[in-house]
């Protein structure tokens, strides 16, 4: 299970880094770094949401599109894992 979490985290990190590069932002980012603190705007968050949906091949339920779930790599990871394995979250 730990390997699955690492893979999800790596994929999210790649998405965030791609958005930062598009914006010419050089920032070191860790799993608990607040995404707004490294320069992601509301439009970047929308792009991140769409990127997550494409990368993980699922639609994020409306109820899960919250500022709390998009605070950091860590919060995104928790939400994604819960969506990919709903029986594990129950």
Short mmCIF file of N, CA, C and O in Angstrom, two decimals:
data_model
loop_
_atom_site.label_atom_id
_atom_site.label_comp_id
_atom_site.label_asym_id
_atom_site.label_seq_id
_atom_site.Cartn_x
_atom_site.Cartn_y
_atom_site.Cartn_z
N UNK A 1 0.82 -1.20 0.00
CA UNK A 1 0.00 0.00 0.00
C UNK A 1 0.87 1.26 0.00
O UNK A 1 0.54 2.25 -0.62
N UNK A 2 2.01 1.20 0.71
CA UNK A 2 2.90 2.35 0.79
C UNK A 2 3.42 2.74 -0.60
O UNK A 2 3.54 3.91 -0.91
N UNK A 3 3.72 1.74 -1.43
CA UNK A 3 4.21 2.02 -2.79
C UNK A 3 3.14 2.73 -3.60
O UNK A 3 3.45 3.62 -4.39
N UNK A 4 1.90 2.37 -3.41
CA UNK A 4 0.80 3.02 -4.14
C UNK A 4 0.71 4.49 -3.75
O UNK A 4 0.52 5.35 -4.59
N UNK A 5 0.87 4.78 -2.45
CA UNK A 5 0.85 6.16 -1.99
C UNK A 5 2.00 6.96 -2.58
O UNK A 5 1.84 8.09 -3.00
N UNK A 6 3.19 6.37 -2.62
CA UNK A 6 4.36 7.05 -3.18
C UNK A 6 4.14 7.35 -4.65
O UNK A 6 4.51 8.43 -5.13
N UNK A 7 3.54 6.43 -5.38
CA UNK A 7 3.27 6.63 -6.79
C UNK A 7 2.28 7.78 -7.00
O UNK A 7 2.48 8.63 -7.86
N UNK A 8 1.22 7.81 -6.21
CA UNK A 8 0.22 8.88 -6.31
C UNK A 8 0.90 10.22 -6.00
O UNK A 8 0.74 11.19 -6.74
N UNK A 9 1.69 10.25 -4.95
CA UNK A 9 2.36 11.49 -4.56
C UNK A 9 3.32 11.96 -5.66
O UNK A 9 3.35 13.15 -5.98
N UNK A 10 4.05 11.05 -6.25
CA UNK A 10 4.99 11.39 -7.33
C UNK A 10 4.25 11.99 -8.53
O UNK A 10 4.69 12.98 -9.11
N UNK A 11 3.12 11.40 -8.88
CA UNK A 11 2.34 11.88 -10.02
C UNK A 11 1.74 13.26 -9.76
O UNK A 11 1.72 14.12 -10.64
N UNK A 12 1.26 13.50 -8.54
CA UNK A 12 0.73 14.82 -8.18
C UNK A 12 1.85 15.86 -8.22
O UNK A 12 1.68 16.95 -8.75
N UNK A 13 2.98 15.50 -7.66
CA UNK A 13 4.14 16.40 -7.64
C UNK A 13 4.54 16.80 -9.06
O UNK A 13 4.83 17.97 -9.32
N UNK A 14 4.52 15.85 -9.98
CA UNK A 14 4.86 16.13 -11.37
C UNK A 14 3.86 17.12 -11.98
O UNK A 14 4.26 18.04 -12.71
N UNK A 15 2.58 16.96 -11.66
CA UNK A 15 1.56 17.90 -12.16
C UNK A 15 1.78 19.31 -11.62
O UNK A 15 1.72 20.29 -12.36
N UNK A 16 2.05 19.41 -10.33
CA UNK A 16 2.27 20.72 -9.70
C UNK A 16 3.53 21.37 -10.28
O UNK A 16 3.53 22.56 -10.61
N UNK A 17 4.60 20.59 -10.42
CA UNK A 17 5.84 21.14 -10.97
C UNK A 17 5.65 21.64 -12.40
O UNK A 17 6.20 22.66 -12.78
N UNK A 18 4.85 20.94 -13.18
CA UNK A 18 4.58 21.36 -14.56
C UNK A 18 3.86 22.71 -14.57
O UNK A 18 4.18 23.59 -15.38
N UNK A 19 2.90 22.89 -13.67
CA UNK A 19 2.18 24.17 -13.59
C UNK A 19 3.13 25.28 -13.15
O UNK A 19 3.12 26.38 -13.70
N UNK A 20 3.98 24.99 -12.16
CA UNK A 20 4.94 25.99 -11.71
C UNK A 20 5.90 26.39 -12.83
O UNK A 20 6.19 27.57 -13.01
N UNK A 21 6.36 25.40 -13.61
CA UNK A 21 7.26 25.69 -14.73
C UNK A 21 6.57 26.55 -15.78
O UNK A 21 7.17 27.47 -16.34
N UNK A 22 5.30 26.27 -16.07
CA UNK A 22 4.54 27.08 -17.03
C UNK A 22 4.49 28.53 -16.59
O UNK A 22 4.48 29.44 -17.42
N UNK A 23 4.45 28.75 -15.28
CA UNK A 23 4.36 30.10 -14.73
C UNK A 23 5.74 30.69 -14.43
O UNK A 23 5.84 31.74 -13.80
N UNK A 24 6.80 29.98 -14.83
CA UNK A 24 8.18 30.41 -14.57
C UNK A 24 8.44 30.63 -13.08
O UNK A 24 9.09 31.59 -12.68
N UNK A 25 7.90 29.73 -12.27
CA UNK A 25 8.10 29.81 -10.83
C UNK A 25 9.05 28.68 -10.42
O UNK A 25 8.78 27.52 -10.66
N UNK A 26 10.16 29.08 -9.82
CA UNK A 26 11.11 28.10 -9.31
C UNK A 26 10.90 28.01 -7.80
O UNK A 26 11.19 28.95 -7.06
N UNK A 27 10.34 26.92 -7.35
CA UNK A 27 10.07 26.74 -5.92
C UNK A 27 10.30 25.30 -5.54
O UNK A 27 10.01 24.39 -6.31
N UNK A 28 10.84 25.12 -4.36
CA UNK A 28 10.99 23.76 -3.83
C UNK A 28 9.67 23.40 -3.17
O UNK A 28 9.12 24.18 -2.39
N UNK A 29 9.18 22.23 -3.51
CA UNK A 29 7.86 21.85 -3.00
C UNK A 29 7.95 20.47 -2.34
O UNK A 29 8.62 19.58 -2.83
N UNK A 30 7.30 20.37 -1.19
CA UNK A 30 7.26 19.12 -0.42
C UNK A 30 5.79 18.72 -0.25
O UNK A 30 4.89 19.50 -0.56
N UNK A 31 5.56 17.55 0.27
CA UNK A 31 4.19 17.05 0.36
C UNK A 31 3.29 17.93 1.23
O UNK A 31 2.10 18.04 0.98
N UNK A 32 3.88 18.61 2.23
CA UNK A 32 3.04 19.44 3.09
C UNK A 32 3.07 20.93 2.75
O UNK A 32 2.40 21.73 3.38
N UNK A 33 3.81 21.30 1.72
CA UNK A 33 3.87 22.71 1.29
C UNK A 33 2.50 23.18 0.81
O UNK A 33 1.86 22.50 0.01
N UNK A 34 2.07 24.33 1.30
CA UNK A 34 0.79 24.90 0.84
C UNK A 34 0.97 25.38 -0.59
O UNK A 34 1.88 26.14 -0.89
N UNK A 35 0.10 24.92 -1.47
CA UNK A 35 0.24 25.22 -2.89
C UNK A 35 0.10 26.71 -3.19
O UNK A 35 0.79 27.23 -4.06
N UNK A 36 -0.75 27.41 -2.46
CA UNK A 36 -0.89 28.85 -2.69
C UNK A 36 0.38 29.59 -2.26
O UNK A 36 0.72 30.62 -2.84
N UNK A 37 1.10 29.04 -1.29
CA UNK A 37 2.32 29.68 -0.82
C UNK A 37 3.45 29.61 -1.84
O UNK A 37 4.37 30.42 -1.78
N UNK A 38 3.40 28.65 -2.76
CA UNK A 38 4.44 28.57 -3.80
C UNK A 38 4.02 29.29 -5.07
O UNK A 38 4.77 29.32 -6.04
N UNK A 39 2.83 29.88 -5.07
CA UNK A 39 2.44 30.73 -6.18
C UNK A 39 1.31 30.23 -7.06
O UNK A 39 1.02 30.85 -8.08
N UNK A 40 0.65 29.13 -6.70
CA UNK A 40 -0.47 28.66 -7.52
C UNK A 40 -1.68 29.58 -7.32
O UNK A 40 -2.07 29.87 -6.19
N UNK A 41 -2.24 30.04 -8.42
CA UNK A 41 -3.42 30.91 -8.40
C UNK A 41 -4.69 30.05 -8.49
O UNK A 41 -4.61 28.83 -8.66
N UNK A 42 -5.83 30.71 -8.44
CA UNK A 42 -7.09 29.96 -8.56
C UNK A 42 -7.18 29.30 -9.93
O UNK A 42 -7.69 28.17 -10.04
N UNK A 43 -6.70 29.95 -10.97
CA UNK A 43 -6.71 29.33 -12.31
C UNK A 43 -5.76 28.13 -12.35
O UNK A 43 -6.06 27.12 -12.99
N UNK A 44 -4.63 28.24 -11.66
CA UNK A 44 -3.71 27.12 -11.58
C UNK A 44 -4.36 25.93 -10.87
O UNK A 44 -4.16 24.78 -11.24
N UNK A 45 -5.17 26.23 -9.86
CA UNK A 45 -5.86 25.18 -9.13
C UNK A 45 -6.87 24.46 -10.03
O UNK A 45 -7.01 23.24 -9.97
N UNK A 46 -7.54 25.23 -10.88
CA UNK A 46 -8.47 24.62 -11.84
C UNK A 46 -7.68 23.71 -12.79
O UNK A 46 -8.08 22.58 -13.07
N UNK A 47 -6.54 24.20 -13.28
CA UNK A 47 -5.69 23.38 -14.15
C UNK A 47 -5.19 22.14 -13.43
O UNK A 47 -5.12 21.06 -14.02
N UNK A 48 -4.86 22.29 -12.16
CA UNK A 48 -4.41 21.15 -11.37
C UNK A 48 -5.55 20.13 -11.22
O UNK A 48 -5.34 18.93 -11.37
N UNK A 49 -6.75 20.62 -10.94
CA UNK A 49 -7.91 19.72 -10.82
C UNK A 49 -8.11 18.93 -12.12
O UNK A 49 -8.28 17.71 -12.09
N UNK A 50 -8.07 19.63 -13.25
CA UNK A 50 -8.23 18.96 -14.54
C UNK A 50 -7.09 17.99 -14.81
O UNK A 50 -7.30 16.89 -15.33
N UNK A 51 -5.89 18.39 -14.42
CA UNK A 51 -4.73 17.51 -14.58
C UNK A 51 -4.85 16.24 -13.74
O UNK A 51 -4.52 15.15 -14.20
N UNK A 52 -5.34 16.39 -12.51
CA UNK A 52 -5.54 15.23 -11.63
C UNK A 52 -6.58 14.29 -12.25
O UNK A 52 -6.38 13.07 -12.29
N UNK A 53 -7.67 14.86 -12.75
CA UNK A 53 -8.70 14.02 -13.36
C UNK A 53 -8.16 13.26 -14.56
O UNK A 53 -8.44 12.07 -14.73
N UNK A 54 -7.35 13.91 -15.38
CA UNK A 54 -6.78 13.26 -16.56
C UNK A 54 -5.73 12.22 -16.16
O UNK A 54 -5.71 11.10 -16.67
N UNK A 55 -4.87 12.58 -15.22
CA UNK A 55 -3.78 11.70 -14.79
C UNK A 55 -4.29 10.42 -14.15
O UNK A 55 -3.76 9.34 -14.37
N UNK A 56 -5.33 10.55 -13.32
CA UNK A 56 -5.83 9.39 -12.57
C UNK A 56 -7.10 8.81 -13.17
O UNK A 56 -7.67 7.86 -12.62
N UNK A 57 -7.56 9.38 -14.28
CA UNK A 57 -8.69 8.85 -15.04
C UNK A 57 -9.96 8.68 -14.20
O UNK A 57 -10.55 7.61 -14.14
N UNK A 58 -10.34 9.75 -13.50
CA UNK A 58 -11.60 9.76 -12.78
C UNK A 58 -12.07 11.21 -12.66
O UNK A 58 -11.29 12.14 -12.85
N UNK A 59 -13.34 11.38 -12.41
CA UNK A 59 -13.90 12.72 -12.22
C UNK A 59 -13.99 12.98 -10.72
O UNK A 59 -14.55 12.16 -9.97
N UNK A 60 -13.44 14.10 -10.30
CA UNK A 60 -13.49 14.45 -8.88
C UNK A 60 -14.94 14.85 -8.55
O UNK A 60 -15.49 15.74 -9.20
N UNK A 61 -15.55 14.18 -7.57
CA UNK A 61 -16.91 14.55 -7.20
C UNK A 61 -16.98 16.00 -6.73
O UNK A 61 -16.04 16.49 -6.09
N UNK A 62 -18.06 16.67 -7.05
CA UNK A 62 -18.24 18.08 -6.68
C UNK A 62 -17.96 18.33 -5.20
O UNK A 62 -17.34 19.32 -4.84
N UNK A 63 -18.41 17.42 -4.36
CA UNK A 63 -18.24 17.58 -2.91
C UNK A 63 -16.78 17.56 -2.49
O UNK A 63 -16.42 18.06 -1.41
N UNK A 64 -15.91 16.98 -3.33
CA UNK A 64 -14.49 16.89 -2.99
C UNK A 64 -13.66 18.05 -3.52
O UNK A 64 -12.48 18.18 -3.23
N UNK A 65 -14.27 18.92 -4.32
CA UNK A 65 -13.57 20.08 -4.87
C UNK A 65 -13.65 21.20 -3.84
O UNK A 65 -14.49 22.09 -3.92
N UNK A 66 -12.78 21.10 -2.85
CA UNK A 66 -12.78 22.05 -1.74
C UNK A 66 -11.36 22.61 -1.56
O UNK A 66 -10.39 21.96 -1.93
N UNK A 67 -11.27 23.80 -0.97
CA UNK A 67 -9.94 24.36 -0.70
C UNK A 67 -9.10 23.43 0.18
O UNK A 67 -7.89 23.33 0.00
N UNK A 68 -9.75 22.73 1.10
CA UNK A 68 -9.02 21.82 2.00
C UNK A 68 -8.34 20.70 1.22
O UNK A 68 -7.21 20.33 1.54
N UNK A 69 -9.01 20.15 0.22
CA UNK A 69 -8.43 19.04 -0.55
C UNK A 69 -7.33 19.49 -1.49
O UNK A 69 -6.53 18.68 -1.94
N UNK A 70 -7.28 20.79 -1.80
CA UNK A 70 -6.28 21.32 -2.72
C UNK A 70 -5.25 22.19 -2.02
O UNK A 70 -4.59 23.01 -2.63
N UNK A 71 -5.07 21.99 -0.72
CA UNK A 71 -4.11 22.78 0.05
C UNK A 71 -2.67 22.39 -0.24
O UNK A 71 -1.80 23.24 -0.30
N UNK A 72 -2.42 21.09 -0.37
CA UNK A 72 -1.04 20.60 -0.52
C UNK A 72 -1.05 19.28 -1.29
O UNK A 72 -2.11 18.71 -1.57
N UNK A 73 0.14 18.81 -1.60
CA UNK A 73 0.28 17.50 -2.25
C UNK A 73 -0.35 16.44 -1.34
O UNK A 73 -1.06 15.55 -1.79
N UNK A 74 -0.10 16.57 -0.05
CA UNK A 74 -0.58 15.61 0.94
C UNK A 74 -2.12 15.54 0.97
O UNK A 74 -2.69 14.45 0.97
N UNK A 75 -2.78 16.69 0.97
CA UNK A 75 -4.25 16.67 1.03
C UNK A 75 -4.84 16.17 -0.29
O UNK A 75 -5.84 15.44 -0.28
N UNK A 76 -4.20 16.52 -1.39
CA UNK A 76 -4.64 15.99 -2.69
C UNK A 76 -4.49 14.47 -2.73
O UNK A 76 -5.37 13.76 -3.20
N UNK A 77 -3.37 14.00 -2.23
CA UNK A 77 -3.09 12.57 -2.22
C UNK A 77 -4.17 11.81 -1.44
O UNK A 77 -4.69 10.79 -1.91
N UNK A 78 -4.53 12.32 -0.27
CA UNK A 78 -5.56 11.67 0.55
C UNK A 78 -6.89 11.58 -0.21
O UNK A 78 -7.55 10.55 -0.20
N UNK A 79 -7.27 12.68 -0.85
CA UNK A 79 -8.53 12.71 -1.58
C UNK A 79 -8.49 11.74 -2.76
O UNK A 79 -9.44 11.00 -2.99
N UNK A 80 -7.38 11.73 -3.49
CA UNK A 80 -7.27 10.86 -4.67
C UNK A 80 -7.31 9.39 -4.26
O UNK A 80 -8.03 8.59 -4.86
N UNK A 81 -6.55 9.03 -3.25
CA UNK A 81 -6.52 7.63 -2.79
C UNK A 81 -7.91 7.20 -2.34
O UNK A 81 -8.37 6.11 -2.65
N UNK A 82 -8.61 8.10 -1.64
CA UNK A 82 -9.98 7.78 -1.20
C UNK A 82 -10.91 7.56 -2.39
O UNK A 82 -11.78 6.69 -2.36
N UNK A 83 -10.72 8.34 -3.46
CA UNK A 83 -11.56 8.19 -4.65
C UNK A 83 -11.21 6.92 -5.43
O UNK A 83 -12.08 6.27 -5.98
N UNK A 84 -9.92 6.58 -5.48
CA UNK A 84 -9.51 5.41 -6.23
C UNK A 84 -9.83 4.12 -5.49
O UNK A 84 -9.99 3.08 -6.12
N UNK A 85 -9.92 4.20 -4.18
CA UNK A 85 -10.20 3.02 -3.36
C UNK A 85 -11.32 3.34 -2.37
O UNK A 85 -11.10 3.41 -1.18
N UNK A 86 -12.54 3.57 -2.87
CA UNK A 86 -13.63 3.99 -1.98
C UNK A 86 -13.94 2.97 -0.88
O UNK A 86 -14.32 3.35 0.20
N UNK A 87 -13.71 1.70 -1.15
CA UNK A 87 -14.00 0.69 -0.13
C UNK A 87 -13.03 0.81 1.04
O UNK A 87 -13.36 0.52 2.17
N UNK A 88 -11.80 1.30 0.79
CA UNK A 88 -10.82 1.46 1.85
C UNK A 88 -11.16 2.65 2.75
O UNK A 88 -10.83 2.68 3.91
N UNK A 89 -11.88 3.63 2.21
CA UNK A 89 -12.23 4.82 2.98
C UNK A 89 -13.49 4.60 3.82
O UNK A 89 -13.78 5.37 4.72
N UNK A 90 -14.24 3.56 3.52
CA UNK A 90 -15.50 3.31 4.23
C UNK A 90 -15.27 2.76 5.62
O UNK A 90 -14.27 2.26 5.96
#
